Amino acid sequence: MASLGLGGLSAAARRKSVPSRNAAVERRNLITVCRFSVKTLIDRSCFETIDDTSPEFNNFAAILEQILSHRLKGQITWFGYESPRSFWDYIRVACRKVSHNCICSIENMENVGSSRAKGRAWIRVALMEKHLSEYISTALRDFKTTRRFYEDGAIVLGEEANMLAGMLLGLNAIDFSFCLKGEGLDGNFPAVIDYTPYLKFTQSSDSISSDEEELRTLGSSGSEGSTPENIGPPFLTDENSWYNKCKRVEQKYRLALEQKGYLEELVRLRENQLSESVSQNKLLLQRIEDMDLAHKMEKEQLEYIIVELQDQFGCH
């Protein structure tokens, strides 16, 4: 009986761990594919302008929309029913504190009616303004609002949220060009992610070496009575090996270039933030000096008025 009880407990624990494991995998998948999408966008922008017709952008927009919609709470109606929400409902509240934000402009767009369409328009405007990372960072810092809109286990409430804001920073180096009247803003259809561009199998060097060794073993075992005319395959194998090595070096070089561009953009952003902080500090110091001077002048005036009043009372 005891063993049955323990078995039941372990089965219950397994059943409970399956949803949590699935939720963790879902979060990890979305963040990983978002990172791949950002790298693909940066790579594509080196050769052509990114606009609404770009498959790389459309996929990125779909990924970001699903991340911001992950475990988004519904809105409770007067009758107690829960109606679905769009991530725009969260963004327009959480991003109000961004300086010179585009929230009001998006709200007042005549050709964009639904909440989902407004969210898609916001993604495009934020990218053209090079402020998408700033919007996301500001929204995530408003933890109270984020908790109000999202359920436990949401990406924006987990550790993945900090990674999201960081990886979006590299998009500030791209000059986007969008039309805010196209089909991409149609809010009648949900966003669908195309995973096929990221499902590319790359054979590791160890795997290639083992394949080559296997080919050599097979060749030597069956070539005891062979003539020198049968020595072609090893040369082809070596050629393929060099080709694969060159491809790996090329991939590493392209990745290094992307990381270099991302770091340069990050340095530029930090320098701009530093210069803004220095200028704001100077303004605050100047304001303090002006207030100190005004305080001294008021003090002198009050002292002068007190002396005059004392003289007047002394005469009487």
Short mmCIF file of C-alpha atoms in Angstrom, two decimals:
data_model
loop_
_atom_site.label_atom_id
_atom_site.label_comp_id
_atom_site.label_asym_id
_atom_site.label_seq_id
_atom_site.Cartn_x
_atom_site.Cartn_y
_atom_site.Cartn_z
CA MET A 1 0.00 0.00 0.00
CA ALA A 2 2.85 2.35 0.84
CA SER A 3 4.48 1.74 -2.52
CA LEU A 4 1.20 2.50 -4.27
CA GLY A 5 0.92 5.77 -2.35
CA LEU A 6 4.43 6.80 -3.29
CA GLY A 7 3.76 5.87 -6.89
CA GLY A 8 0.62 7.99 -6.87
CA LEU A 9 2.51 10.93 -5.44
CA SER A 10 5.28 10.63 -8.00
CA ALA A 11 2.72 10.41 -10.82
CA ALA A 12 0.96 13.52 -9.48
CA ALA A 13 4.29 15.32 -9.25
CA ARG A 14 5.08 14.35 -12.84
CA ARG A 15 1.69 15.60 -14.02
CA LYS A 16 2.30 18.87 -12.22
CA SER A 17 5.80 19.27 -13.66
CA VAL A 18 4.67 18.76 -17.27
CA PRO A 19 2.83 22.13 -17.57
CA SER A 20 5.70 24.01 -15.94
CA ARG A 21 8.19 22.30 -18.25
CA ASN A 22 6.03 23.11 -21.29
CA ALA A 23 5.75 26.75 -20.20
CA ALA A 24 9.54 27.01 -19.77
CA VAL A 25 10.14 25.46 -23.20
CA GLU A 26 7.62 27.84 -24.78
CA ARG A 27 9.32 30.88 -23.24
CA ARG A 28 12.77 29.66 -24.25
CA ASN A 29 11.63 28.93 -27.81
CA LEU A 30 10.16 32.40 -28.29
CA ILE A 31 13.21 34.20 -26.87
CA THR A 32 15.63 32.06 -28.91
CA VAL A 33 13.76 32.55 -32.17
CA CYS A 34 13.54 36.29 -31.40
CA ARG A 35 17.32 36.43 -31.05
CA PHE A 36 17.73 34.62 -34.38
CA SER A 37 15.22 36.98 -35.99
CA VAL A 38 17.09 40.08 -34.79
CA LYS A 39 20.37 38.72 -36.16
CA THR A 40 18.69 37.92 -39.48
CA LEU A 41 17.26 41.45 -39.67
CA ILE A 42 20.66 43.04 -38.96
CA ASP A 43 22.28 40.80 -41.58
CA ARG A 44 19.63 41.58 -44.21
CA SER A 45 19.81 45.34 -43.57
CA CYS A 46 23.42 45.33 -44.82
CA PHE A 47 22.17 44.53 -48.33
CA GLU A 48 18.71 46.08 -48.65
CA THR A 49 16.21 48.41 -47.00
CA ILE A 50 13.91 46.75 -44.49
CA ASP A 51 10.24 47.52 -45.18
CA ASP A 52 6.82 45.83 -45.01
CA THR A 53 7.68 43.46 -47.86
CA SER A 54 10.69 42.01 -46.04
CA PRO A 55 10.02 38.43 -44.84
CA GLU A 56 12.61 38.91 -42.09
CA PHE A 57 10.69 41.88 -40.66
CA ASN A 58 7.28 40.22 -40.93
CA ASN A 59 8.62 37.24 -39.02
CA PHE A 60 10.22 39.46 -36.37
CA ALA A 61 6.97 41.40 -35.92
CA ALA A 62 5.04 38.13 -35.50
CA ILE A 63 7.57 36.89 -32.92
CA LEU A 64 7.48 40.12 -30.90
CA GLU A 65 3.67 40.15 -31.01
CA GLN A 66 3.52 36.61 -29.64
CA ILE A 67 6.06 37.45 -26.91
CA LEU A 68 4.06 40.49 -25.80
CA SER A 69 0.84 38.45 -25.98
CA HIS A 70 2.26 35.52 -24.00
CA ARG A 71 -0.07 34.80 -21.03
CA LEU A 72 -1.76 38.20 -21.40
CA LYS A 73 -4.77 38.45 -19.10
CA GLY A 74 -8.22 38.99 -20.52
CA GLN A 75 -10.43 41.91 -19.62
CA ILE A 76 -13.33 41.19 -17.25
CA THR A 77 -16.64 42.61 -18.52
CA TRP A 78 -19.58 43.89 -16.48
CA PHE A 79 -21.24 40.47 -16.80
CA GLY A 80 -18.20 38.64 -15.39
CA TYR A 81 -17.01 37.29 -18.73
CA GLU A 82 -13.38 37.53 -19.81
CA SER A 83 -12.84 39.16 -23.21
CA PRO A 84 -9.47 38.83 -24.99
CA ARG A 85 -6.98 41.67 -24.89
CA SER A 86 -4.27 42.86 -27.25
CA PHE A 87 -0.73 43.68 -26.15
CA TRP A 88 -1.45 47.28 -27.21
CA ASP A 89 -3.69 47.66 -24.15
CA TYR A 90 -0.59 47.02 -22.02
CA ILE A 91 1.86 49.09 -24.11
CA ARG A 92 -0.27 52.24 -24.20
CA VAL A 93 -0.46 52.25 -20.38
CA ALA A 94 3.07 51.11 -19.53
CA CYS A 95 4.88 53.31 -22.09
CA ARG A 96 3.28 56.66 -21.25
CA LYS A 97 6.44 57.72 -19.39
CA VAL A 98 8.65 57.45 -22.50
CA SER A 99 9.67 60.96 -23.51
CA HIS A 100 8.22 62.10 -26.87
CA ASN A 101 6.30 58.83 -27.18
CA CYS A 102 4.06 57.97 -30.12
CA ILE A 103 1.17 56.56 -28.04
CA CYS A 104 -1.25 59.43 -28.73
CA SER A 105 -0.35 59.44 -32.44
CA ILE A 106 -1.15 55.73 -32.70
CA GLU A 107 -4.43 56.18 -30.80
CA ASN A 108 -5.52 58.95 -33.18
CA MET A 109 -4.68 57.12 -36.44
CA GLU A 110 -7.85 57.08 -38.54
CA ASN A 111 -7.06 54.04 -40.69
CA VAL A 112 -6.11 51.84 -37.71
CA GLY A 113 -9.18 50.73 -35.80
CA SER A 114 -8.63 47.56 -33.79
CA SER A 115 -6.37 47.25 -30.77
CA ARG A 116 -4.26 44.58 -32.46
CA ALA A 117 -3.74 46.80 -35.52
CA LYS A 118 -2.65 49.68 -33.29
CA GLY A 119 -0.11 47.40 -31.62
CA ARG A 120 1.31 46.45 -35.01
CA ALA A 121 1.47 50.10 -36.03
CA TRP A 122 3.31 50.89 -32.79
CA ILE A 123 5.98 48.26 -33.54
CA ARG A 124 6.64 49.88 -36.91
CA VAL A 125 6.70 53.45 -35.60
CA ALA A 126 8.96 52.51 -32.67
CA LEU A 127 11.40 50.82 -35.06
CA MET A 128 11.46 53.83 -37.39
CA GLU A 129 12.05 56.11 -34.38
CA LYS A 130 14.79 53.70 -33.13
CA HIS A 131 13.11 53.60 -29.71
CA LEU A 132 11.66 50.06 -29.58
CA SER A 133 14.17 48.89 -26.96
CA GLU A 134 13.49 52.01 -24.87
CA TYR A 135 9.71 51.38 -25.00
CA ILE A 136 10.14 47.76 -23.92
CA SER A 137 12.60 48.65 -21.13
CA THR A 138 10.28 51.36 -19.78
CA ALA A 139 7.28 49.01 -19.85
CA LEU A 140 9.15 46.23 -18.05
CA ARG A 141 10.34 48.63 -15.33
CA ASP A 142 6.70 49.39 -14.54
CA PHE A 143 6.35 46.07 -12.73
CA LYS A 144 3.04 46.97 -11.10
CA THR A 145 1.35 47.57 -14.45
CA THR A 146 2.99 44.49 -15.96
CA ARG A 147 1.68 42.30 -13.12
CA ARG A 148 -1.78 43.77 -13.65
CA PHE A 149 -1.86 42.78 -17.33
CA TYR A 150 -0.04 39.42 -17.34
CA GLU A 151 -0.44 36.07 -15.63
CA ASP A 152 2.30 34.20 -13.78
CA GLY A 153 4.74 32.53 -16.16
CA ALA A 154 4.57 35.26 -18.80
CA ILE A 155 7.80 36.10 -20.60
CA VAL A 156 7.62 39.77 -19.57
CA LEU A 157 7.48 38.71 -15.91
CA GLY A 158 10.43 36.30 -16.07
CA GLU A 159 14.19 36.50 -16.41
CA GLU A 160 13.79 36.39 -20.19
CA ALA A 161 12.41 39.94 -20.13
CA ASN A 162 15.85 41.48 -19.50
CA MET A 163 17.26 39.49 -22.43
CA LEU A 164 14.46 40.79 -24.66
CA ALA A 165 15.21 44.46 -23.99
CA GLY A 166 18.93 43.88 -24.58
CA MET A 167 18.61 42.01 -27.87
CA LEU A 168 16.23 44.63 -29.33
CA LEU A 169 18.89 47.31 -28.84
CA GLY A 170 20.77 46.17 -31.95
CA LEU A 171 17.79 47.13 -34.14
CA ASN A 172 18.57 50.82 -33.53
CA ALA A 173 21.33 50.49 -36.14
CA ILE A 174 18.79 49.73 -38.90
CA ASP A 175 16.92 52.36 -40.94
CA PHE A 176 13.41 50.98 -41.33
CA SER A 177 10.84 52.24 -43.83
CA PHE A 178 7.19 51.25 -43.34
CA CYS A 179 3.82 52.17 -44.74
CA LEU A 180 1.22 52.42 -41.99
CA LYS A 181 -1.69 51.67 -44.32
CA GLY A 182 -0.70 48.21 -45.55
CA GLU A 183 -2.08 44.72 -45.00
CA GLY A 184 0.46 44.12 -42.21
CA LEU A 185 -1.72 46.22 -39.89
CA ASP A 186 -4.81 44.09 -40.45
CA GLY A 187 -5.90 43.11 -36.97
CA ASN A 188 -8.33 40.41 -38.10
CA PHE A 189 -5.69 37.70 -38.32
CA PRO A 190 -3.28 36.47 -35.62
CA ALA A 191 0.47 36.64 -36.13
CA VAL A 192 2.05 33.39 -37.36
CA ILE A 193 5.78 32.68 -36.94
CA ASP A 194 7.69 31.02 -39.77
CA TYR A 195 10.29 28.82 -38.08
CA THR A 196 11.76 27.34 -41.27
CA PRO A 197 14.50 30.02 -41.79
CA TYR A 198 15.98 29.10 -38.41
CA LEU A 199 15.76 25.29 -38.71
CA LYS A 200 19.08 24.78 -40.49
CA PHE A 201 21.17 21.75 -39.57
CA THR A 202 24.89 22.46 -39.30
CA GLN A 203 27.10 19.39 -38.97
CA SER A 204 29.69 19.70 -36.23
CA SER A 205 33.38 19.24 -36.94
CA ASP A 206 33.46 16.12 -34.74
CA SER A 207 30.58 14.61 -36.70
CA ILE A 208 32.30 15.42 -40.01
CA SER A 209 35.56 13.87 -38.81
CA SER A 210 33.76 10.68 -37.73
CA ASP A 211 32.01 10.48 -41.12
CA GLU A 212 35.34 10.88 -42.91
CA GLU A 213 36.92 8.19 -40.72
CA GLU A 214 34.02 5.87 -41.46
CA LEU A 215 34.42 6.45 -45.19
CA ARG A 216 38.14 5.73 -44.98
CA THR A 217 37.47 2.53 -43.00
CA LEU A 218 34.91 1.35 -45.53
CA GLY A 219 37.24 2.23 -48.39
CA SER A 220 40.23 0.42 -46.90
CA SER A 221 38.22 -2.70 -46.03
CA GLY A 222 36.93 -3.11 -49.55
CA SER A 223 39.97 -1.99 -51.50
CA GLU A 224 42.55 -4.71 -50.83
CA GLY A 225 42.46 -5.79 -54.48
CA SER A 226 41.63 -2.36 -55.85
CA THR A 227 43.69 -0.43 -58.33
CA PRO A 228 44.94 3.17 -58.00
CA GLU A 229 41.93 4.21 -60.09
CA ASN A 230 39.68 3.79 -56.99
CA ILE A 231 41.28 6.51 -54.88
CA GLY A 232 38.84 9.25 -55.94
CA PRO A 233 36.39 9.35 -52.97
CA PRO A 234 38.95 10.37 -50.30
CA PHE A 235 39.86 13.42 -52.36
CA LEU A 236 36.19 14.34 -52.66
CA THR A 237 35.79 13.87 -48.93
CA ASP A 238 38.74 16.14 -48.22
CA GLU A 239 37.28 18.73 -50.59
CA ASN A 240 33.93 18.58 -48.79
CA SER A 241 35.71 18.85 -45.47
CA TRP A 242 37.52 22.02 -46.57
CA TYR A 243 34.27 23.43 -47.91
CA ASN A 244 32.52 22.81 -44.58
CA LYS A 245 35.41 24.37 -42.69
CA CYS A 246 35.27 27.45 -44.91
CA LYS A 247 31.52 27.71 -44.34
CA ARG A 248 32.02 27.52 -40.57
CA VAL A 249 34.71 30.20 -40.69
CA GLU A 250 32.41 32.37 -42.79
CA GLN A 251 29.56 31.90 -40.30
CA LYS A 252 31.83 32.81 -37.40
CA TYR A 253 33.03 35.90 -39.29
CA ARG A 254 29.48 37.05 -40.03
CA LEU A 255 28.51 36.44 -36.39
CA ALA A 256 31.51 38.47 -35.23
CA LEU A 257 30.48 41.31 -37.56
CA GLU A 258 26.93 41.24 -36.17
CA GLN A 259 28.21 41.27 -32.60
CA LYS A 260 30.60 44.11 -33.46
CA GLY A 261 27.74 46.17 -34.91
CA TYR A 262 25.58 45.41 -31.88
CA LEU A 263 28.33 46.41 -29.43
CA GLU A 264 29.08 49.61 -31.38
CA GLU A 265 25.41 50.53 -31.27
CA LEU A 266 25.35 49.75 -27.55
CA VAL A 267 28.39 51.98 -26.97
CA ARG A 268 26.79 54.80 -28.98
CA LEU A 269 23.60 54.51 -26.96
CA ARG A 270 25.50 54.57 -23.65
CA GLU A 271 27.52 57.58 -24.84
CA ASN A 272 24.33 59.41 -25.76
CA GLN A 273 22.80 58.54 -22.40
CA LEU A 274 25.96 59.73 -20.65
CA SER A 275 26.01 63.03 -22.56
CA GLU A 276 22.31 63.54 -21.80
CA SER A 277 22.97 62.86 -18.11
CA VAL A 278 25.87 65.31 -18.10
CA SER A 279 23.78 68.02 -19.78
CA GLN A 280 20.89 67.40 -17.38
CA ASN A 281 23.33 67.59 -14.46
CA LYS A 282 24.61 70.94 -15.73
CA LEU A 283 21.05 72.23 -16.07
CA LEU A 284 20.24 71.10 -12.53
CA LEU A 285 23.40 72.77 -11.17
CA GLN A 286 22.54 75.98 -13.01
CA ARG A 287 18.99 75.83 -11.67
CA ILE A 288 20.30 75.35 -8.13
CA GLU A 289 22.64 78.33 -8.53
CA ASP A 290 19.78 80.47 -9.86
CA MET A 291 17.52 79.42 -6.99
CA ASP A 292 20.32 80.12 -4.50
CA LEU A 293 20.85 83.58 -5.98
CA ALA A 294 17.10 84.29 -5.94
CA HIS A 295 16.95 83.10 -2.32
CA LYS A 296 19.77 85.45 -1.34
CA MET A 297 18.08 88.40 -3.08
CA GLU A 298 14.78 87.66 -1.35
CA LYS A 299 16.59 87.40 1.97
CA GLU A 300 18.26 90.80 1.44
CA GLN A 301 14.94 92.36 0.46
CA LEU A 302 13.26 90.94 3.56
CA GLU A 303 16.09 92.22 5.77
CA TYR A 304 15.77 95.67 4.17
CA ILE A 305 11.99 95.67 4.76
CA ILE A 306 12.53 94.63 8.42
CA VAL A 307 15.02 97.47 8.95
CA GLU A 308 12.60 99.97 7.41
CA LEU A 309 9.76 98.72 9.61
CA GLN A 310 11.96 98.97 12.69
CA ASP A 311 12.89 102.57 11.77
CA GLN A 312 9.24 103.47 11.27
CA PHE A 313 8.20 101.99 14.62
CA GLY A 314 11.18 103.69 16.29
CA CYS A 315 10.08 107.09 14.98
CA HIS A 316 6.59 106.61 16.39
#
